[in-house]
CSV table of C-alpha atoms in Angstrom, one decimal:
chain,number,residue,atom,x,y,z
A,28,MET,CA,40.4,106.0,67.4
A,29,GLY,CA,43.1,104.1,65.6
A,30,VAL,CA,43.9,100.7,64.1
A,31,LEU,CA,47.2,99.1,65.0
A,32,LEU,CA,48.7,97.6,61.9
A,33,ARG,CA,52.1,96.3,62.9
A,34,SER,CA,54.6,96.7,65.7
A,35,PRO,CA,57.6,99.0,64.8
A,36,GLN,CA,59.9,95.9,65.2
A,37,GLN,CA,58.1,94.0,62.5
A,38,LEU,CA,57.3,96.8,60.0
A,39,PRO,CA,59.2,100.1,60.7
A,40,LEU,CA,57.5,102.0,57.9
A,41,GLY,CA,54.3,102.7,59.9
A,42,THR,CA,52.1,101.5,62.8
A,43,LEU,CA,48.8,103.5,62.9
A,44,CYS,CA,46.2,104.7,60.4
A,45,ALA,CA,42.6,105.9,60.2
A,46,ILE,CA,42.6,108.3,63.2
A,47,ASP,CA,39.4,110.2,63.9
A,48,TYR,CA,39.5,112.8,66.8
A,49,ALA,CA,35.9,114.0,66.6
A,50,PRO,CA,33.8,113.1,69.6
A,51,ARG,CA,30.9,111.3,68.0
A,52,GLU,CA,29.1,107.9,68.2
A,53,ILE,CA,30.7,105.5,65.8
A,54,GLY,CA,28.1,103.5,63.8
A,55,GLY,CA,28.6,100.1,62.3
A,56,ASN,CA,29.2,101.4,58.8
A,57,ILE,CA,31.9,103.8,59.9
A,58,VAL,CA,33.7,101.0,61.8
A,59,ALA,CA,33.5,98.8,58.7
A,60,CYS,CA,34.9,101.5,56.5
A,61,LEU,CA,37.7,102.2,58.9
A,62,GLN,CA,38.6,98.5,59.0
A,63,ASP,CA,38.6,98.4,55.2
A,64,PHE,CA,40.8,101.5,55.0
A,65,ALA,CA,43.1,100.0,57.6
A,66,GLU,CA,43.5,96.9,55.5
A,67,ILE,CA,44.3,99.0,52.4
A,68,VAL,CA,46.9,100.9,54.2
A,69,LYS,CA,48.3,97.7,55.7
A,70,TYR,CA,48.6,96.2,52.2
A,71,GLU,CA,50.3,99.3,50.8
A,72,LEU,CA,52.8,99.5,53.7
A,73,TYR,CA,53.6,95.8,53.1
A,74,ARG,CA,54.0,96.3,49.4
A,75,ARG,CA,56.3,99.3,49.9
A,76,ALA,CA,58.3,97.4,52.5
A,77,ALA,CA,58.6,94.4,50.2
A,78,ASP,CA,59.7,96.6,47.2
A,79,THR,CA,62.4,98.2,49.4
A,80,ALA,CA,63.5,94.9,50.8
A,81,TRP,CA,63.7,93.2,47.4
A,82,LEU,CA,65.6,96.2,45.9
A,83,ASN,CA,68.1,96.3,48.8
A,84,LEU,CA,68.6,92.6,49.1
A,85,THR,CA,68.9,91.8,45.4
A,86,SER,CA,71.8,94.2,45.1
A,87,GLN,CA,73.8,92.1,47.7
A,88,VAL,CA,75.2,89.8,45.1
A,89,SER,CA,78.6,88.5,46.2
A,90,SER,CA,81.3,87.5,43.7
A,91,ALA,CA,82.8,85.1,46.2
A,92,ASP,CA,81.1,82.1,44.6
A,93,LEU,CA,79.9,82.6,41.0
A,94,PRO,CA,80.8,86.0,39.7
A,95,SER,CA,77.8,88.3,39.3
A,96,MET,CA,75.4,85.3,39.2
A,97,ALA,CA,74.6,84.1,42.7
A,98,MET,CA,75.1,85.1,46.3
A,99,ASN,CA,77.2,82.9,48.5
A,100,ALA,CA,75.3,80.8,51.1
A,101,GLY,CA,75.7,83.2,54.0
A,102,ASP,CA,74.5,86.3,52.1
A,103,PHE,CA,71.6,84.4,50.6
A,104,ARG,CA,70.3,83.1,54.0
A,105,SER,CA,70.7,86.5,55.6
A,106,ALA,CA,68.8,88.2,52.8
A,107,ALA,CA,66.1,85.5,52.7
A,108,ASN,CA,65.5,85.7,56.4
A,109,GLN,CA,65.0,89.5,56.2
A,110,LEU,CA,62.4,88.9,53.5
A,111,LEU,CA,60.7,86.5,55.9
A,112,LEU,CA,60.0,89.3,58.3
A,113,ILE,CA,57.9,91.2,55.8
A,114,ASN,CA,56.4,88.3,53.9
A,115,ASN,CA,52.9,88.7,55.3
A,116,GLY,CA,51.1,86.3,53.0
A,117,GLY,CA,53.0,87.4,49.9
A,118,PHE,CA,53.4,84.7,47.3
A,119,VAL,CA,57.2,84.0,47.2
A,120,ALA,CA,58.5,80.8,45.6
A,121,ASN,CA,61.5,79.0,47.0
A,122,PHE,CA,63.2,76.7,44.6
A,123,ILE,CA,66.3,74.4,44.6
A,124,CYS,CA,68.2,73.6,41.4
A,125,ASP,CA,70.4,70.6,42.0
A,126,VAL,CA,73.1,69.1,39.7
A,127,PRO,CA,73.5,65.7,41.3
A,128,LYS,CA,76.2,64.4,38.9
A,129,LEU,CA,78.5,67.4,39.3
A,130,GLN,CA,81.2,65.4,41.0
A,131,ASN,CA,81.2,62.8,38.2
A,132,ILE,CA,81.4,65.7,35.6
A,133,ASN,CA,84.4,67.1,37.5
A,134,ARG,CA,86.1,63.7,37.5
A,135,THR,CA,85.4,63.1,33.8
A,136,PHE,CA,85.9,66.5,32.2
A,137,GLY,CA,87.8,68.4,34.9
A,138,GLY,CA,86.8,71.1,37.5
A,139,ALA,CA,87.0,73.9,34.9
A,140,VAL,CA,84.3,72.3,32.8
A,141,GLY,CA,82.2,71.8,36.0
A,142,SER,CA,82.5,75.5,36.9
A,143,GLU,CA,81.6,76.5,33.4
A,144,LEU,CA,78.5,74.3,33.6
A,145,LEU,CA,77.4,75.8,36.9
A,146,LEU,CA,77.9,79.3,35.6
A,147,GLU,CA,75.8,78.6,32.5
A,148,ILE,CA,73.1,77.0,34.6
A,149,ALA,CA,73.1,80.1,36.9
A,150,ARG,CA,72.8,82.4,33.8
A,151,ARG,CA,69.9,80.5,32.5
A,152,ILE,CA,68.1,80.5,35.9
A,153,ARG,CA,68.6,84.3,36.1
A,154,LEU,CA,67.3,84.7,32.5
A,155,THR,CA,64.1,82.8,33.6
A,156,ILE,CA,63.4,84.7,36.8
A,157,SER,CA,64.8,88.2,35.9
A,158,LYS,CA,61.3,89.4,34.9
A,159,ARG,CA,60.3,89.1,38.6
A,160,ARG,CA,61.9,90.2,41.8
A,161,PHE,CA,64.3,87.4,43.0
A,162,LEU,CA,67.2,86.3,45.0
A,163,LEU,CA,69.6,83.6,43.8
A,164,GLY,CA,72.3,81.9,45.9
A,165,ARG,CA,74.5,78.8,45.9
A,166,ASP,CA,74.4,77.0,49.2
A,167,LEU,CA,76.1,73.8,48.2
A,168,PRO,CA,78.8,73.0,45.5
A,169,HIS,CA,76.2,71.3,43.3
A,170,ARG,CA,73.1,73.3,44.2
A,171,PHE,CA,71.5,76.7,43.6
A,172,VAL,CA,68.7,78.0,45.8
A,173,GLY,CA,66.4,80.9,45.0
A,174,LEU,CA,63.4,83.1,46.0
A,175,VAL,CA,61.1,84.5,43.3
A,176,ASP,CA,58.2,86.9,43.8
A,177,LEU,CA,55.0,85.3,42.5
A,178,SER,CA,52.6,88.2,43.2
A,179,GLY,CA,51.7,88.6,39.5
A,180,PRO,CA,48.1,87.8,38.5
A,181,ASN,CA,49.0,84.6,36.6
A,182,ASP,CA,52.1,83.5,38.6
A,183,THR,CA,52.0,79.9,40.0
A,184,LEU,CA,54.6,77.4,41.1
A,185,GLU,CA,53.7,75.2,38.2
A,186,LYS,CA,54.3,78.0,35.7
A,187,LEU,CA,57.6,78.9,37.2
A,188,ALA,CA,58.6,75.2,37.1
A,189,ASP,CA,57.8,75.0,33.4
A,190,GLU,CA,59.7,78.1,32.7
A,191,LEU,CA,62.8,76.9,34.5
A,192,SER,CA,62.7,73.5,32.8
A,193,SER,CA,62.3,75.0,29.4
A,194,THR,CA,65.0,77.7,29.7
A,195,ILE,CA,67.7,75.5,31.4
A,196,GLY,CA,67.2,72.7,28.9
A,197,ASN,CA,68.8,69.3,28.6
A,198,ARG,CA,72.1,70.2,27.2
A,199,VAL,CA,74.7,72.8,28.3
A,200,GLN,CA,77.5,74.0,26.1
A,201,THR,CA,80.8,74.8,27.7
A,202,SER,CA,83.9,76.0,25.9
A,203,THR,CA,85.1,72.4,25.2
A,204,ASN,CA,82.1,70.1,25.7
A,205,VAL,CA,78.4,69.7,25.4
A,206,ILE,CA,77.2,68.4,28.8
A,207,SER,CA,74.0,66.4,29.2
A,208,THR,CA,73.3,65.8,32.9
A,209,PRO,CA,70.3,65.3,35.2
A,210,ILE,CA,69.1,68.6,36.7
A,211,ASN,CA,66.5,68.4,39.5
A,212,ILE,CA,64.4,71.4,40.5
A,213,GLY,CA,62.2,71.4,43.7
A,214,LEU,CA,59.8,74.2,44.4
A,215,THR,CA,57.6,75.3,47.3
A,216,LEU,CA,56.0,78.5,48.7
A,217,PHE,CA,57.9,80.6,51.2
A,218,ALA,CA,55.3,80.5,53.9
A,219,PRO,CA,54.8,83.2,56.6
A,220,ALA,CA,54.8,80.5,59.2
A,221,ASP,CA,58.4,79.5,58.4
A,222,ASP,CA,60.8,80.3,61.2
A,223,SER,CA,63.7,80.6,58.7
A,224,ILE,CA,64.6,80.1,55.1
A,225,ASP,CA,65.9,76.6,56.1
A,226,ASP,CA,62.3,75.5,56.8
A,227,SER,CA,61.4,76.4,53.2
A,228,ILE,CA,64.5,74.8,51.8
A,229,ARG,CA,63.7,71.5,53.5
A,230,ARG,CA,60.3,71.4,51.8
A,231,ALA,CA,61.9,72.2,48.4
A,232,GLN,CA,64.4,69.4,49.1
A,233,LEU,CA,61.5,67.0,49.9
A,234,ALA,CA,60.1,67.8,46.4
A,235,ILE,CA,63.5,66.9,44.9
A,236,ASP,CA,63.6,63.7,46.9
A,237,ASP,CA,60.4,62.7,45.1
A,238,ILE,CA,62.3,62.8,41.8
A,239,PRO,CA,63.5,59.3,40.8
A,240,VAL,CA,67.2,58.9,41.2
A,241,THR,CA,67.4,57.5,37.6
A,242,SER,CA,65.7,60.5,36.0
A,243,SER,CA,67.5,62.3,33.2
A,244,GLY,CA,67.3,65.9,31.8
A,245,VAL,CA,65.6,68.6,33.7
A,246,VAL,CA,62.9,67.3,36.1
A,247,THR,CA,60.8,69.6,38.3
A,248,SER,CA,58.8,68.7,41.4
A,249,VAL,CA,56.4,70.9,43.4
A,250,PHE,CA,56.1,70.2,47.1
A,251,ARG,CA,52.8,68.7,48.3
A,252,SER,CA,51.8,68.2,51.9
A,253,GLU,CA,51.6,64.4,51.5
A,254,LEU,CA,55.3,64.3,50.5
A,255,HIS,CA,56.3,65.0,54.0
A,256,ASP,CA,54.8,61.8,55.5
A,257,ARG,CA,55.9,59.7,52.5
A,258,MET,CA,59.5,60.9,52.8
A,259,ILE,CA,59.5,60.4,56.5
A,260,ARG,CA,58.5,56.7,55.9
A,261,CYS,CA,61.1,56.4,53.1
A,262,TYR,CA,64.0,57.5,55.3
A,263,GLY,CA,62.6,55.3,58.1
A,264,ILE,CA,62.8,52.3,55.8
A,265,ALA,CA,66.3,53.3,54.7
A,266,ALA,CA,67.4,53.4,58.3
A,267,ILE,CA,66.6,49.7,58.9
A,268,LEU,CA,67.2,48.4,55.4
A,269,GLU,CA,70.7,47.0,55.9
A,270,PRO,CA,69.9,45.2,59.2
A,271,ALA,CA,66.7,43.8,57.6
A,272,LEU,CA,68.7,42.4,54.7
A,273,ASN,CA,71.4,40.9,57.0
A,274,ASP,CA,68.7,39.4,59.3
A,275,LYS,CA,66.9,37.9,56.3
A,276,ASN,CA,63.7,39.9,57.1
A,277,ILE,CA,63.5,40.8,53.5
A,278,GLN,CA,62.3,37.5,52.0
A,279,VAL,CA,62.4,36.2,48.5
A,280,PHE,CA,59.4,34.6,46.9
A,281,PHE,CA,59.3,32.9,43.5
A,282,GLN,CA,56.7,33.6,40.8
A,283,PRO,CA,56.6,30.7,38.4
A,284,LYS,CA,56.8,31.1,34.6
A,285,ILE,CA,54.5,28.6,32.9
A,286,SER,CA,54.9,27.3,29.4
A,287,VAL,CA,51.8,27.8,27.2
A,288,ARG,CA,52.7,24.7,25.2
A,289,ASN,CA,52.7,22.1,28.0
A,290,SER,CA,51.7,24.0,31.1
A,291,GLN,CA,55.1,23.1,32.7
A,292,ILE,CA,57.1,25.4,35.0
A,293,ILE,CA,60.0,26.6,32.9
A,294,GLY,CA,61.4,29.3,35.2
A,295,ALA,CA,60.5,31.8,37.9
A,296,GLU,CA,61.1,35.4,38.9
A,297,ALA,CA,62.5,36.3,42.3
A,298,LEU,CA,60.3,38.9,44.2
A,299,MET,CA,61.1,40.8,47.4
A,300,ARG,CA,58.6,40.8,50.3
A,301,TRP,CA,59.1,42.6,53.6
A,302,THR,CA,56.8,43.2,56.6
A,303,ASP,CA,58.3,45.2,59.5
A,304,ASP,CA,56.9,45.2,63.0
A,305,GLN,CA,56.7,49.0,63.2
A,306,LEU,CA,56.3,50.1,59.6
A,307,GLY,CA,54.0,47.2,58.5
A,308,PRO,CA,54.1,45.8,54.9
A,309,ILE,CA,56.8,47.5,52.8
A,310,SER,CA,56.3,47.3,49.1
A,311,PRO,CA,59.1,46.4,46.6
A,312,LEU,CA,58.9,50.0,45.2
A,313,GLU,CA,59.4,51.4,48.7
A,314,ILE,CA,62.4,49.2,49.2
A,315,LEU,CA,63.9,50.3,45.9
A,316,GLU,CA,63.2,54.0,46.6
A,317,ALA,CA,64.8,53.8,50.1
A,318,ALA,CA,67.8,51.9,48.7
A,319,GLN,CA,68.4,54.5,46.0
A,320,LYS,CA,68.3,57.3,48.6
A,321,ILE,CA,71.3,55.8,50.5
A,322,ASP,CA,73.2,54.2,47.6
A,323,PHE,CA,72.4,50.7,48.9
A,324,MET,CA,71.2,49.2,45.6
A,325,PRO,CA,74.4,47.1,44.8
A,326,LEU,CA,74.3,45.6,48.3
A,327,LEU,CA,70.5,45.0,48.0
A,328,ASP,CA,71.0,43.3,44.6
A,329,GLU,CA,73.8,41.2,46.0
A,330,GLY,CA,71.8,40.1,49.0
A,331,ILE,CA,68.8,39.0,46.8
A,332,LEU,CA,71.2,37.2,44.4
A,333,LYS,CA,72.7,35.3,47.3
A,334,SER,CA,69.2,34.4,48.7
A,335,VAL,CA,68.2,33.0,45.3
A,336,CYS,CA,71.5,31.0,45.0
A,337,SER,CA,71.0,29.6,48.5
A,338,GLN,CA,67.5,28.4,47.6
A,339,LEU,CA,68.6,26.9,44.3
A,340,THR,CA,71.4,25.0,46.1
A,341,ALA,CA,68.9,23.7,48.7
A,342,TRP,CA,66.5,22.4,46.0
A,343,MET,CA,69.4,20.7,44.2
A,344,ARG,CA,70.6,19.0,47.4
A,345,ARG,CA,67.1,17.6,47.8
A,346,GLY,CA,67.3,16.1,44.3
A,347,LEU,CA,64.6,18.5,42.9
A,348,ASN,CA,64.6,19.7,39.3
A,349,VAL,CA,65.6,23.3,39.1
A,350,PHE,CA,65.0,26.0,36.5
A,351,PRO,CA,66.4,29.4,35.7
A,352,ILE,CA,65.4,32.2,38.1
A,353,SER,CA,65.1,35.8,36.9
A,354,ILE,CA,66.5,38.5,39.2
A,355,ASN,CA,65.9,42.2,38.7
A,356,LEU,CA,69.1,44.2,39.1
A,357,SER,CA,69.4,48.0,39.1
A,358,GLY,CA,71.3,50.2,36.6
A,359,THR,CA,73.6,51.2,39.5
A,360,THR,CA,74.7,47.6,39.9
A,361,PHE,CA,75.0,47.0,36.2
A,362,MET,CA,77.5,49.8,35.9
A,363,LEU,CA,79.8,48.8,38.8
A,364,PRO,CA,83.4,48.4,37.5
A,365,ASN,CA,83.6,44.8,38.9
A,366,PHE,CA,79.9,43.9,38.2
A,367,VAL,CA,80.6,40.7,36.2
A,368,GLU,CA,83.3,39.5,38.6
A,369,ARG,CA,81.1,40.0,41.6
A,370,VAL,CA,78.2,38.0,40.1
A,371,THR,CA,80.6,35.3,38.9
A,372,SER,CA,82.1,35.0,42.3
A,373,ILE,CA,78.7,34.5,44.0
A,374,LEU,CA,77.7,31.8,41.5
A,375,SER,CA,81.0,30.1,42.0
A,376,GLU,CA,80.6,30.3,45.8
A,377,TYR,CA,77.3,28.4,45.6
A,378,GLN,CA,78.7,26.1,42.8
A,379,LEU,CA,75.8,27.0,40.4
A,380,PRO,CA,76.0,26.9,36.6
A,381,PHE,CA,75.5,30.3,35.0
A,382,HIS,CA,72.4,29.3,33.1
A,383,LEU,CA,70.3,29.0,36.3
A,384,ILE,CA,70.4,32.8,36.9
A,385,ASP,CA,68.7,35.1,34.5
A,386,ARG,CA,69.8,38.7,35.2
A,387,GLU,CA,67.3,41.4,34.3
A,388,GLY,CA,67.4,45.1,34.7
A,389,ASN,CA,64.7,46.7,36.8
A,390,SER,CA,63.0,50.0,36.0
A,391,SER,CA,65.9,52.0,37.4
A,392,CYS,CA,68.2,50.8,34.6
A,393,ASN,CA,68.2,54.2,32.9
A,394,CYS,CA,71.9,54.4,32.9
A,395,ASP,CA,74.4,56.0,30.5
A,396,TYR,CA,74.3,53.3,27.9
A,397,ARG,CA,77.0,54.8,25.6
A,398,ALA,CA,79.5,55.1,28.4
A,399,GLY,CA,78.8,51.6,29.7
A,400,ILE,CA,78.3,49.5,26.6
A,401,ASN,CA,82.0,49.1,25.7
A,402,TYR,CA,82.9,48.0,29.2
A,403,LEU,CA,80.1,45.5,29.4
A,404,VAL,CA,80.9,44.1,26.0
A,405,ASP,CA,84.5,43.5,26.9
A,406,ALA,CA,83.7,42.1,30.3
A,407,THR,CA,80.8,39.8,29.3
A,408,THR,CA,82.7,38.5,26.3
A,409,SER,CA,85.6,37.4,28.6
A,410,TYR,CA,83.1,35.4,30.7
A,411,GLU,CA,81.1,34.2,27.7
A,412,PHE,CA,78.0,36.1,28.7
A,413,GLU,CA,75.5,37.6,26.3
A,414,LEU,CA,74.2,41.2,26.6
A,415,ALA,CA,71.1,42.9,25.3
A,416,LEU,CA,70.2,46.6,25.7
A,417,PRO,CA,67.0,48.5,25.0
A,418,ASP,CA,67.1,50.6,21.9
A,419,THR,CA,66.4,53.9,23.6
A,420,SER,CA,68.6,56.4,21.8
A,421,SER,CA,70.5,57.0,18.6
A,422,SER,CA,73.8,56.6,20.5
A,423,THR,CA,72.6,53.1,21.5
A,424,ARG,CA,71.7,52.2,18.0
A,425,LEU,CA,75.1,53.2,16.7
A,426,GLU,CA,76.8,50.9,19.2
A,427,GLU,CA,74.3,48.1,18.5
A,428,SER,CA,75.4,47.8,14.9
A,429,LYS,CA,78.8,46.7,16.1
A,430,LEU,CA,77.4,44.2,18.5
A,431,LYS,CA,74.7,42.3,16.6
A,432,GLY,CA,77.1,39.7,15.3
A,433,TRP,CA,77.6,38.1,18.7
A,434,TRP,CA,74.8,39.4,20.9
A,435,GLY,CA,71.7,38.5,18.9
A,436,SER,CA,68.5,40.5,18.8
A,437,CYS,CA,68.1,43.5,21.1
A,438,THR,CA,65.1,43.4,23.4
A,439,ALA,CA,63.2,46.7,23.5
A,440,SER,CA,61.7,46.3,27.0
A,441,ALA,CA,64.5,45.3,29.4
A,442,LEU,CA,68.2,45.5,30.0
A,443,ARG,CA,69.2,41.8,30.3
A,444,TRP,CA,72.3,39.7,30.2
A,445,TRP,CA,72.6,36.0,30.7
A,446,SER,CA,75.1,33.2,30.4
A,447,ARG,CA,75.4,31.0,27.3
A,448,PRO,CA,74.4,27.4,27.9
């Protein structure tokens, strides 16, 4: 008798084991022992095949992309798909390391600095995973992709995520600059059910998609099954966001601000509300997340500002008393080169005085304050606006000392600018 382990096409190293030629009656215990023995041989054959595959494939490092650091995209996918054939339940992590601001770095510091940055990140990744069997490639200009063997007794995705985050760090030294930039890492398990490495990469990308766009430093995210449905909904919202804004399906409601002294309304905050026929109620957080995915935040902010201005104008035409309305704006909108001009143009279009609009920064206002403060100071001074920034870093505090004379006290909870009366 014999136990078939694998077909030669799947595992060329062996197909049969536990052969007994003696003509005898096979009892239950003997059958159980043969099955156990078959499983042991099966595991040993898999382990040897995996060792051989890792050894052969890891040596296929191409110098076409980053010298001696990462395979090019074609070599990596070919090697990874070969591993897929022998990954019978083995614990192999697939990770993506993304540098989303690489294009900005190239524009600001030059392409040579960007290349140095990538080379150093690749070196730090290899330093982290070199104690295990691994493959490392670069499939996009700003992205590394890797496979790491997690067959060790204490290996987990979470542990690997912590190690990558700790080793890569928040600052990268090049020959001319110290670069501090967001680095996002998504991780998942390379599953035997995957048809190709692309299936696994998609899950790792979903994990990265769960990282807030405004995050800073090294942020890791491990794929969870519920992420798939949430991201499908997110991109479904993103697909209909612009038409919904244009058709006024995204409505603006006003939450009043009441004075504790006399119980009178002294202002209000503009809030987004949206219910879609197919997707149902869509929360403001879902709207913001979808808008960030497709770089729609400035247009969304502009649409909400116009809705508020339209409502204020309607109240004034009816002879009603009006009060300042607070509008949450994103950090992306604040940092637009023509931000002040665009807001001023909209207020002028509706013939509204500046003091009726109170512009606040929403939770996504985690922008590069040091880079933007000087511009905003110059621009808002020209238009007689005041500006306050949260005191979140030493660099902000240094700039604050130059601004206190005209801007007043700095709020610690919100990025806000408003017009002088």
